[in-house]
Coordinates of C-alpha atoms in Angstrom, one line a residue:
Chain N
M1 CA -34.3 50.9 -0.2
T2 CA -36.1 47.6 0.2
Q3 CA -34.6 44.6 1.3
K4 CA -34.0 41.7 -1.1
V5 CA -36.1 39.0 -0.2
I6 CA -34.7 35.3 -0.8
P7 CA -37.9 33.3 -1.2
I8 CA -37.8 29.9 0.7
V9 CA -39.1 26.7 -1.3
T10 CA -40.0 23.9 0.1
Q11 CA -38.8 20.9 -1.6
P12 CA -40.0 17.3 -0.9
L13 CA -37.6 15.3 1.5
D14 CA -36.9 12.5 -0.8
E15 CA -35.7 14.9 -3.8
V16 CA -33.4 16.4 -1.5
M17 CA -31.8 12.8 -0.7
V18 CA -31.4 12.1 -4.1
S19 CA -29.9 15.3 -4.9
L20 CA -27.1 14.3 -2.4
Y21 CA -26.0 11.2 -4.1
E22 CA -26.4 12.9 -7.9
A23 CA -23.4 13.5 -10.1
Q24 CA -22.2 16.5 -8.8
K25 CA -21.8 19.7 -10.9
K26 CA -18.4 20.7 -11.7
I27 CA -16.4 22.9 -9.3
Y28 CA -14.5 25.4 -10.7
P29 CA -12.4 26.8 -7.8
R30 CA -11.4 30.3 -8.2
S31 CA -7.8 31.5 -7.4
V32 CA -7.3 33.3 -4.1
S33 CA -4.5 34.9 -2.2
G34 CA -3.8 35.7 1.4
F35 CA -2.6 35.0 4.9
F36 CA -4.6 31.2 4.6
S37 CA -3.6 30.7 1.3
K38 CA 0.0 31.6 2.2
W39 CA -0.1 28.8 5.0
R40 CA -1.4 26.3 2.4
W41 CA 1.3 26.8 -0.3
G42 CA 3.8 26.9 2.4
M43 CA 2.7 23.6 3.6
I44 CA 2.5 22.0 0.1
W45 CA 5.9 23.2 -0.4
L46 CA 6.9 21.8 3.0
T47 CA 5.2 18.3 2.8
Q48 CA 6.1 17.9 -1.1
I49 CA 9.9 18.5 -0.6
V50 CA 9.4 16.1 2.0
F51 CA 7.9 13.8 0.2
Y52 CA 9.9 14.3 -3.5
G53 CA 13.0 14.7 -1.5
L54 CA 13.3 12.2 0.7
P55 CA 14.2 9.1 -1.4
W56 CA 16.9 11.0 -2.6
L57 CA 18.6 11.5 0.3
E58 CA 21.8 9.1 1.2
W59 CA 23.0 7.7 4.5
G60 CA 26.5 6.6 4.3
Q61 CA 26.1 3.8 1.1
R62 CA 22.2 4.0 0.7
Q63 CA 19.0 5.7 0.5
A64 CA 18.1 7.2 4.0
V65 CA 14.8 6.1 3.9
L66 CA 14.1 2.5 2.3
F67 CA 11.4 0.2 3.2
D68 CA 13.2 -2.5 1.5
L69 CA 10.5 -4.8 1.0
A70 CA 12.6 -7.1 -1.5
S71 CA 14.8 -8.1 1.4
R72 CA 12.4 -7.1 4.2
R73 CA 14.4 -4.5 5.8
F74 CA 13.2 -0.7 6.8
Y75 CA 15.9 1.6 6.8
L76 CA 15.3 5.1 8.5
F77 CA 18.2 7.1 8.4
G78 CA 20.5 5.6 11.8
L79 CA 17.8 2.9 12.1
V80 CA 17.0 -0.5 10.7
L81 CA 13.8 -2.3 11.4
Y82 CA 12.9 -5.7 10.5
P83 CA 9.1 -6.8 10.1
Q84 CA 9.5 -8.0 13.7
D85 CA 9.4 -4.3 14.7
L86 CA 5.6 -4.0 13.1
I87 CA 5.1 -2.7 17.2
Y88 CA 6.9 0.5 16.0
L89 CA 4.7 1.3 13.1
T90 CA 1.9 0.3 14.9
G91 CA 3.1 3.1 17.4
I92 CA 3.7 6.2 14.9
L93 CA -0.1 5.3 13.5
V94 CA -1.5 5.4 17.0
I95 CA 0.5 9.0 17.5
S96 CA -0.6 9.7 14.1
A97 CA -4.3 9.4 15.0
L98 CA -4.0 10.7 18.6
S99 CA -2.4 14.5 16.5
L100 CA -5.0 14.2 13.9
F101 CA -7.7 14.2 17.4
L102 CA -5.6 17.2 19.1
F103 CA -5.3 19.0 16.0
T104 CA -9.2 19.0 15.4
A105 CA -10.0 19.9 18.7
V106 CA -8.0 22.4 19.0
A107 CA -8.3 24.2 15.7
G108 CA -10.8 22.0 13.4
R109 CA -9.9 20.0 9.9
L110 CA -6.6 22.2 10.2
W111 CA -5.3 19.1 8.2
C112 CA -7.9 18.8 5.3
G113 CA -7.6 22.2 4.8
F114 CA -3.7 22.5 4.4
S115 CA -1.3 19.2 4.7
C116 CA -3.9 16.3 3.7
P117 CA -2.4 14.9 0.1
Q118 CA -6.1 15.3 -1.0
T119 CA -5.9 18.9 -0.6
V120 CA -2.1 19.4 -1.9
Y121 CA -2.1 17.5 -5.3
T122 CA -5.8 18.4 -5.7
E123 CA -4.2 22.6 -5.4
I124 CA -1.3 21.3 -7.5
F125 CA -3.2 20.2 -10.4
L126 CA -5.3 23.2 -9.7
W127 CA -2.5 25.7 -10.3
I128 CA -1.4 23.4 -13.4
E129 CA -5.1 23.8 -14.4
R130 CA -4.6 27.4 -13.9
K131 CA -2.2 28.3 -15.5
I132 CA -3.0 26.5 -18.9
E133 CA -6.6 27.3 -18.9
G134 CA -7.1 30.3 -17.1
D135 CA -8.8 31.1 -14.0
R136 CA -12.3 30.2 -12.8
A137 CA -14.4 32.2 -15.6
A138 CA -12.0 31.4 -18.2
R139 CA -11.9 27.6 -17.4
M140 CA -16.1 27.8 -17.6
R141 CA -16.2 29.0 -20.9
L142 CA -13.4 26.7 -22.3
D143 CA -15.6 23.4 -20.8
S144 CA -18.7 25.4 -22.7
L145 CA -16.9 25.6 -26.1
P146 CA -17.6 23.1 -28.6
L147 CA -14.7 21.4 -29.2
T148 CA -12.0 23.4 -31.4
S149 CA -8.2 22.8 -32.2
E150 CA -7.4 25.5 -29.4
K151 CA -9.3 23.9 -26.9
A152 CA -8.1 20.3 -27.7
L153 CA -4.4 22.0 -27.5
K154 CA -5.4 23.3 -24.2
K155 CA -7.0 20.0 -22.7
G156 CA -4.2 17.9 -23.9
L157 CA -1.4 19.8 -22.5
K158 CA -3.3 20.3 -19.2
H159 CA -3.3 16.5 -19.0
L160 CA -0.4 15.5 -20.5
V161 CA 1.6 17.9 -17.3
W162 CA -1.2 16.2 -15.4
I163 CA 0.0 12.5 -16.5
A164 CA 3.8 13.6 -16.1
L165 CA 3.6 14.6 -12.7
A166 CA 1.2 11.7 -11.3
L167 CA 3.8 9.2 -12.9
W168 CA 6.9 11.2 -11.4
T169 CA 4.6 10.7 -7.8
G170 CA 4.0 7.2 -8.9
L171 CA 7.7 6.7 -9.3
T172 CA 8.4 8.5 -6.3
L173 CA 6.4 6.2 -4.0
V174 CA 7.8 3.4 -5.3
G175 CA 11.0 4.8 -4.6
Y176 CA 10.4 4.5 -1.0
F177 CA 10.3 1.0 -1.6
T178 CA 13.0 0.3 -4.3
P179 CA 16.3 2.1 -4.6
I180 CA 15.2 5.5 -6.2
R181 CA 18.0 5.7 -8.3
E182 CA 18.7 2.2 -10.0
L183 CA 14.3 2.6 -10.0
L184 CA 14.7 6.1 -12.3
L185 CA 17.6 4.1 -14.3
S186 CA 15.7 1.1 -15.2
F187 CA 12.8 3.4 -16.2
E188 CA 14.7 5.2 -18.4
Q189 CA 15.8 2.4 -19.7
A190 CA 12.2 1.3 -19.9
S191 CA 13.6 -2.3 -18.4
L192 CA 11.4 -1.6 -14.8
G193 CA 10.4 -4.5 -13.4
P194 CA 6.9 -5.6 -14.2
W195 CA 5.7 -5.3 -9.9
E196 CA 7.8 -1.7 -10.1
S197 CA 5.9 -0.6 -13.0
F198 CA 2.4 -1.6 -11.7
W199 CA 2.8 0.2 -8.7
V200 CA 4.3 3.4 -10.5
F201 CA 1.0 3.2 -12.7
F202 CA -1.1 2.2 -9.9
Y203 CA -0.1 5.1 -8.2
G204 CA 0.2 7.4 -10.6
F205 CA -3.4 6.9 -11.7
A206 CA -4.5 7.3 -8.5
T207 CA -2.9 10.7 -7.9
Y208 CA -3.9 11.7 -11.7
G209 CA -7.9 10.6 -11.1
N210 CA -7.9 11.8 -7.5
A211 CA -6.4 15.4 -8.0
G212 CA -7.6 15.8 -11.4
F213 CA -11.2 14.6 -11.2
M214 CA -12.3 13.8 -8.0
R215 CA -11.1 16.1 -6.0
E216 CA -13.9 17.4 -3.4
Q217 CA -16.0 14.1 -3.8
V218 CA -13.1 12.6 -2.1
C219 CA -13.0 14.3 1.1
K220 CA -17.3 14.6 0.8
Y221 CA -18.0 10.8 -0.2
M222 CA -14.7 8.8 0.7
C223 CA -13.0 10.2 3.7
P224 CA -13.9 8.8 7.0
Y225 CA -12.5 11.8 8.8
A226 CA -14.8 13.7 7.0
R227 CA -18.0 11.6 8.4
F228 CA -16.9 11.8 12.0
Q229 CA -14.8 14.6 12.9
S230 CA -17.0 16.4 14.4
A231 CA -17.2 14.0 17.2
M232 CA -13.7 15.8 18.5
F233 CA -15.1 19.3 17.7
D234 CA -16.5 21.1 20.9
H235 CA -18.0 25.0 21.2
D236 CA -14.3 26.4 21.5
T237 CA -12.5 24.5 18.4
L238 CA -11.6 26.8 15.7
I239 CA -13.7 26.7 12.7
V240 CA -14.0 29.0 9.5
T241 CA -17.0 30.9 10.6
Y242 CA -19.3 33.6 9.3
D243 CA -19.9 36.1 11.3
N244 CA -24.0 36.3 11.0
A245 CA -25.3 39.0 13.0
R246 CA -22.2 41.2 11.1
G247 CA -22.9 40.4 7.9
E248 CA -27.0 40.2 7.7
P249 CA -28.8 41.7 5.9
R250 CA -26.6 40.9 2.7
G251 CA -26.9 42.6 -0.2
G252 CA -25.0 44.6 -2.8
R253 CA -24.7 48.2 -2.5
A254 CA -22.4 51.1 -3.8
R255 CA -19.1 51.3 -2.6
A256 CA -19.4 54.8 -0.7
A257 CA -23.0 53.9 0.6
D258 CA -23.0 53.3 4.4
P259 CA -25.3 50.2 5.3
K260 CA -26.6 51.3 8.5
S261 CA -28.6 53.7 6.5
I262 CA -29.8 51.3 3.9
G263 CA -30.6 48.9 6.7
L264 CA -27.8 46.5 5.2
G265 CA -24.9 44.0 6.9
A266 CA -21.6 44.1 5.9
C267 CA -21.6 41.1 3.4
V268 CA -21.8 42.5 0.2
D269 CA -23.1 39.3 -0.9
C270 CA -20.4 39.1 -4.0
T271 CA -20.4 35.2 -4.1
L272 CA -16.5 35.3 -3.8
C273 CA -16.5 33.1 -1.0
V274 CA -18.5 30.4 -2.9
Q275 CA -16.5 30.8 -5.7
V276 CA -13.0 30.2 -4.2
C277 CA -14.4 27.0 -1.9
P278 CA -12.7 23.9 -3.4
T279 CA -16.0 22.0 -2.2
G280 CA -18.0 24.5 -3.6
I281 CA -20.1 25.4 -0.5
D282 CA -21.9 28.7 0.9
I283 CA -19.7 29.4 4.6
R284 CA -22.6 31.6 5.6
D285 CA -24.9 29.0 5.8
G286 CA -23.1 27.6 8.5
L287 CA -20.5 24.7 9.7
Q288 CA -20.9 22.4 6.9
Y289 CA -19.2 18.9 7.1
E290 CA -18.0 19.4 3.3
C291 CA -15.9 22.2 4.6
I292 CA -12.4 21.1 4.7
G293 CA -11.0 24.2 6.7
C294 CA -8.8 25.8 4.1
G295 CA -9.6 29.7 4.8
A296 CA -10.1 30.2 1.0
C297 CA -13.3 32.1 1.9
A298 CA -11.9 34.0 4.3
D299 CA -8.9 34.9 2.8
V300 CA -11.1 36.4 -0.3
C301 CA -13.6 37.9 1.9
D302 CA -10.7 39.9 3.5
T303 CA -10.1 41.0 0.5
V304 CA -13.5 42.4 -0.2
M305 CA -14.0 43.8 3.1
D306 CA -10.4 46.1 2.2
K307 CA -12.1 46.9 -0.9
M308 CA -15.0 48.5 0.5
G309 CA -13.2 49.8 3.6
Y310 CA -14.8 47.5 6.4
M311 CA -13.4 45.8 8.9
R312 CA -11.7 42.5 8.0
G313 CA -13.3 38.8 9.7
L314 CA -16.6 38.9 8.2
V315 CA -15.2 35.1 7.5
K316 CA -12.5 34.0 9.3
F317 CA -11.4 31.2 11.9
S318 CA -13.2 31.6 15.3
T319 CA -15.1 29.4 17.4
Q320 CA -18.7 29.3 18.4
N321 CA -18.2 30.4 21.6
A322 CA -16.0 33.6 20.2
I323 CA -19.2 34.5 18.0
S324 CA -21.8 34.1 20.1
Q325 CA -19.9 36.0 23.1
K326 CA -17.9 38.2 21.3
W327 CA -14.8 37.3 22.8
T328 CA -11.2 38.8 21.9
Q329 CA -8.9 36.9 20.9
H330 CA -6.8 36.5 23.8
Q331 CA -9.9 34.6 25.5
I332 CA -10.1 32.2 22.5
I333 CA -6.7 31.5 23.2
K334 CA -7.1 31.0 27.2
R335 CA -9.9 28.2 25.8
V336 CA -7.3 26.0 24.5
L337 CA -6.1 25.0 27.5
R338 CA -9.6 23.3 27.8
P339 CA -9.7 19.4 29.4
R340 CA -10.5 17.9 26.5
V341 CA -7.1 19.5 24.6
L342 CA -5.1 18.6 28.1
V343 CA -6.4 14.7 28.1
Y344 CA -5.3 14.9 24.4
T345 CA -2.2 16.1 25.2
T346 CA -1.0 14.0 27.8
I347 CA -1.8 10.6 26.1
L348 CA 0.4 12.1 22.8
L349 CA 3.1 13.1 24.9
V350 CA 3.1 10.0 27.1
L351 CA 3.1 8.0 23.7
C352 CA 5.8 9.7 22.3
I353 CA 8.2 9.3 25.0
G354 CA 7.3 5.7 25.3
L355 CA 8.1 5.4 21.6
A356 CA 11.6 7.4 21.8
L357 CA 12.2 5.4 24.9
S358 CA 12.0 2.4 23.5
L359 CA 13.4 3.3 20.0
E360 CA 16.6 4.6 22.4
M361 CA 16.9 1.0 24.4
R362 CA 15.8 -1.1 21.4
S363 CA 18.7 -3.6 21.3
P364 CA 21.4 -3.2 18.3
F365 CA 20.3 -6.9 17.4
M366 CA 17.3 -9.7 17.5
V367 CA 16.9 -13.4 18.7
D368 CA 14.5 -15.9 18.3
V369 CA 14.6 -19.4 19.3
I370 CA 12.7 -22.4 18.2
R371 CA 12.9 -25.7 18.9
D372 CA 13.3 -28.3 15.7
R373 CA 10.6 -29.4 15.2
G374 CA 11.9 -33.0 13.9
V375 CA 14.2 -33.9 17.0
M376 CA 12.1 -34.2 20.4
S377 CA 15.3 -35.4 22.3
R378 CA 18.3 -37.9 21.2
V379 CA 21.7 -39.5 22.5
V380 CA 24.7 -38.9 21.1
D381 CA 28.3 -39.8 21.8
G382 CA 26.8 -42.5 23.9
D383 CA 26.0 -40.7 26.9
K384 CA 24.7 -37.2 26.3
L385 CA 21.4 -36.4 25.6
E386 CA 20.7 -33.7 22.9
N387 CA 18.2 -31.2 22.2
L388 CA 18.0 -29.5 18.7
Y389 CA 16.9 -25.8 18.1
R390 CA 17.0 -22.9 15.5
M391 CA 18.0 -19.6 16.1
Q392 CA 17.4 -16.5 14.4
I393 CA 20.0 -13.9 15.2
M394 CA 18.7 -10.7 13.4
N395 CA 22.0 -8.0 13.3
T396 CA 20.1 -4.5 13.1
T397 CA 23.2 -2.4 13.1
E398 CA 25.0 -1.7 9.8
K399 CA 28.2 -3.4 10.5
L400 CA 30.1 -6.8 10.7
Q401 CA 28.9 -8.4 14.3
H402 CA 30.3 -11.1 16.5
Y403 CA 28.2 -13.2 18.9
R404 CA 28.5 -15.7 21.6
I405 CA 25.7 -18.0 21.9
S406 CA 25.0 -19.8 25.6
A407 CA 22.4 -21.8 27.3
S408 CA 21.8 -21.9 31.1
G409 CA 19.4 -23.5 33.4
L410 CA 20.7 -27.0 33.7
N411 CA 23.5 -28.4 35.1
G412 CA 26.5 -29.6 32.7
L413 CA 24.6 -27.4 30.1
E414 CA 26.8 -27.5 26.6
I415 CA 26.4 -26.0 23.5
E416 CA 28.0 -27.8 20.4
S417 CA 27.7 -26.1 17.1
D418 CA 28.7 -27.7 13.8
G419 CA 30.7 -26.1 10.9
D420 CA 31.9 -22.8 11.3
E421 CA 30.1 -21.7 14.5
S422 CA 32.7 -23.4 16.9
N423 CA 31.6 -22.3 20.6
G424 CA 28.8 -21.0 20.2
L425 CA 30.3 -18.3 18.2
V426 CA 28.6 -16.5 15.6
T427 CA 29.3 -13.6 12.8
I428 CA 26.6 -12.0 11.0
G429 CA 27.1 -9.3 8.4
A430 CA 25.6 -5.7 8.4
A431 CA 22.0 -5.8 8.9
Q432 CA 21.7 -9.4 8.3
S433 CA 20.0 -12.2 9.7
Q434 CA 21.0 -15.9 10.2
W435 CA 19.6 -18.8 11.1
V436 CA 21.8 -20.9 13.1
T437 CA 21.5 -24.5 14.4
I438 CA 22.4 -25.5 18.2
H439 CA 22.5 -28.3 19.4
L440 CA 22.7 -28.4 23.3
Q441 CA 24.0 -31.8 25.6
I442 CA 23.8 -32.4 29.0
P443 CA 25.2 -35.7 30.4
Q444 CA 22.8 -38.5 30.2
E445 CA 20.7 -38.9 33.4
S446 CA 21.6 -35.2 35.1
A447 CA 18.4 -34.5 34.8
E448 CA 15.0 -35.5 35.7
P449 CA 12.4 -36.9 32.9
G450 CA 10.2 -34.1 31.7
S451 CA 10.8 -30.6 30.5
H452 CA 12.9 -28.2 32.1
P453 CA 12.9 -24.3 31.4
I454 CA 16.4 -22.9 30.1
Q455 CA 17.6 -20.0 29.0
F456 CA 19.5 -18.7 25.8
V457 CA 21.9 -16.0 26.2
V458 CA 23.4 -13.8 23.1
Q459 CA 26.1 -11.7 23.9
A460 CA 27.8 -9.0 21.3
L461 CA 31.3 -9.1 21.7
D462 CA 31.8 -5.5 19.8
S463 CA 29.2 -4.2 22.3
P464 CA 28.0 -5.1 26.1
D465 CA 24.6 -5.6 24.7
H466 CA 22.5 -9.2 25.4
V467 CA 19.7 -10.8 24.8
S468 CA 18.5 -13.4 26.8
E469 CA 16.0 -16.0 25.3
R470 CA 13.6 -18.6 27.1
A471 CA 13.1 -22.3 25.9
I472 CA 12.3 -26.0 26.5
F473 CA 14.6 -28.8 27.3
L474 CA 13.4 -32.0 26.9
V475 CA 14.3 -35.6 28.8
P476 CA 12.5 -38.4 28.0
R477 CA 11.7 -41.1 30.2
Chain V
M1 CA -26.6 5.7 -6.8
R2 CA -24.5 2.8 -8.5
N3 CA -21.1 4.8 -8.5
M4 CA -21.7 5.5 -4.8
R5 CA -22.0 1.9 -4.4
L6 CA -19.1 0.6 -5.9
M7 CA -17.2 3.1 -4.1
W8 CA -18.6 2.1 -1.0
I9 CA -17.8 -1.3 -1.7
A10 CA -14.0 -0.6 -3.0
W11 CA -13.0 1.9 -1.5
P12 CA -12.9 0.4 2.3
A13 CA -11.7 -3.0 1.5
F14 CA -9.2 -1.2 -0.9
L15 CA -8.2 0.7 3.3
M16 CA -8.4 -2.3 4.9
A17 CA -6.8 -5.1 2.4
G18 CA -3.6 -2.6 2.9
V19 CA -4.1 -3.4 6.7
M20 CA -4.1 -7.0 5.9
E21 CA -1.4 -6.8 4.1
I22 CA 0.9 -5.0 6.7
L23 CA -0.5 -7.3 9.3
V24 CA 0.2 -10.7 7.3
F25 CA 3.5 -9.8 5.6
S26 CA 4.7 -8.6 8.8
M27 CA 5.0 -12.1 10.5
L28 CA 5.4 -13.7 7.2
D29 CA 7.8 -13.9 4.9
P30 CA 6.5 -14.5 1.1
S31 CA 9.6 -16.5 0.3
D32 CA 8.4 -18.9 2.6
L33 CA 5.3 -19.6 1.2
T34 CA 4.6 -22.8 -0.8
W35 CA 2.1 -23.8 -3.4
F36 CA 0.9 -27.3 -2.9
G37 CA 4.1 -28.2 -1.8
Q38 CA 6.5 -26.2 -4.7
P39 CA 7.8 -23.1 -3.5
L40 CA 6.5 -20.0 -5.8
A41 CA 8.4 -18.9 -8.7
V42 CA 7.1 -15.4 -8.6
S43 CA 9.8 -12.8 -6.5
R44 CA 8.8 -11.3 -3.0
Q45 CA 7.2 -7.8 -4.7
G46 CA 5.4 -10.2 -6.5
I47 CA 3.8 -12.1 -3.7
Y48 CA 3.0 -9.0 -2.6
T49 CA 1.4 -7.2 -4.9
L50 CA -0.9 -10.4 -6.2
A51 CA -1.8 -11.2 -2.2
F52 CA -2.8 -7.2 -2.3
F53 CA -5.4 -7.7 -4.8
M54 CA -6.2 -11.3 -3.1
F55 CA -7.0 -9.8 0.3
W56 CA -8.6 -6.7 -1.6
G57 CA -10.7 -8.5 -3.4
I58 CA -12.0 -10.8 -0.3
T59 CA -12.4 -7.5 1.5
M60 CA -14.6 -6.2 -1.4
A61 CA -16.8 -9.0 -1.2
S62 CA -17.6 -8.7 1.9
S63 CA -18.3 -5.0 1.7
A64 CA -20.5 -6.4 -1.6
L65 CA -22.7 -8.3 0.9
T66 CA -23.0 -5.4 3.4
T67 CA -24.2 -3.2 0.6
L68 CA -26.4 -6.0 -0.9
L69 CA -28.0 -6.3 3.1
S70 CA -28.3 -2.7 3.4
I71 CA -30.5 -2.6 0.2
S72 CA -34.3 -3.0 1.0
P73 CA -35.6 -6.5 -0.4
F74 CA -37.8 -4.8 -3.0
E75 CA -35.4 -3.1 -4.4
V76 CA -33.4 -5.8 -4.9
N77 CA -36.1 -8.0 -6.3
R78 CA -37.9 -7.8 -9.4
C79 CA -41.6 -5.6 -8.7
P80 CA -44.7 -7.2 -10.0
L81 CA -46.3 -4.0 -10.6
P82 CA -45.9 -2.0 -13.7
A83 CA -43.4 1.2 -13.5
R84 CA -46.5 3.7 -13.3
E85 CA -48.2 2.2 -10.6
R86 CA -45.7 2.1 -7.8
P87 CA -46.4 4.4 -4.7
D88 CA -44.8 7.5 -4.1
G89 CA -41.9 6.6 -2.2
C90 CA -40.9 3.4 -4.0
P91 CA -37.2 3.2 -5.0
K92 CA -38.0 1.3 -7.8
Q93 CA -39.9 4.2 -9.5
E94 CA -38.2 5.3 -12.7
S95 CA -37.2 8.5 -11.6
S96 CA -34.7 7.5 -8.5
C97 CA -34.2 4.2 -9.6
C98 CA -30.8 2.7 -9.8

């Protein structure tokens, strides 16, 4: 039996460069089932139940998660956040980025293959495509056929379902920013506001385009993470690997044949691993930046190995060290606790604890004080010196709150409030904020000319919380 | 190549416009904005949307300049040689021209 020789053809370099940017051939991923596929579908269900379901959840009298842009309040279950709380969003983003670093260091592109929206929606759209047009071979045949009424019907139905799902996705996204029940009602009555409709269609179109057409191109050319992920890889990172030593030389053979006696490795060269790949690569060529680590090739190869009666795991999640040094599962797991992972974990833990603590210790109201821009300092009632301040009090609870404003730092400092807010008493409704004008007075000539640091204290009357804010009191010469 | 360049211009700009949007409007209430002394007759959502596209336009202009500067001048400018006389590897050769 002669070995199958694959001729190596040299290609001029510039041609290779150009082909990188050429319109890629359409990829028809074949359906696959197995361990990783089950996990992927599990993650798809989990992420999508959360994404589509969360806006429908109620919390008391309101939507549990609502980033109410129209009234500039973010509601997260029991939490009411103001735009001033941007720091928490920053914290969450930093934690997300670090988690990504950690996952990547331990298990490669786990995020990409299992929970990235690009993967998730592509998988859902592919499932629809498969249900309507059939699996890989049927789809390829259908695409090569001239347009018949059957083809038009299948294609039309597919796009219709895609568009419906994309619109629902767009509506759900906008439902995070506008109360979703009202949104759906106005959508049904075709009385959706112009901005809401715009964003429903914009995001719907993006979903339709990204999951229906661009697919792996997004991962290859648009994703910044895909470009620098190898910076977080080391030789102990779990990646999808082809066991070269075991698989080569590859080649077809009868099921009963003993591969050793005919000089072949375990790879039967069925190319199924290439057919199932959502990015259309051949994992047997080694780790490539296009690989999103979804494990589809590992799943399909295992089914082939089972059929052939060979050991599973010709293509599997493993580390470079494990492959080259033939490590056992136990040795691989032991290497997870290496310095890089420990450092990422420590920073991540510190940040998570910090965020949780600061949210826990967050005052149930916030105060901003600014000096009135119009008036520097003035004499009132003949013998009193007055400074004007504008104070914003933001009630971050969902109950009506009473506050008392006091000031200290100068002798004889008194608050004269006008209108309803007598004696520095303020009442603010649930999740409301209010601007209060404060007239601060001292007896004339009780302080040196110049600026004096003073302090406002806002005391909540329904809870023991208080907030202090510093300000300046000006005494003219 | 043209599609790639358009993507390089539009996509990073889109991401950065999103960042701008969050940063600017976390500090600024659209209803405080005025247009030549007049309050704007657009809802908050409207201002968010319009501002996003304004940011996107500006960030795209920046990406476009970066893309332009990263292209060699020989590729941008007209070539005095007729197409078949251009040397090997010339970006303006017909086969690989953008």
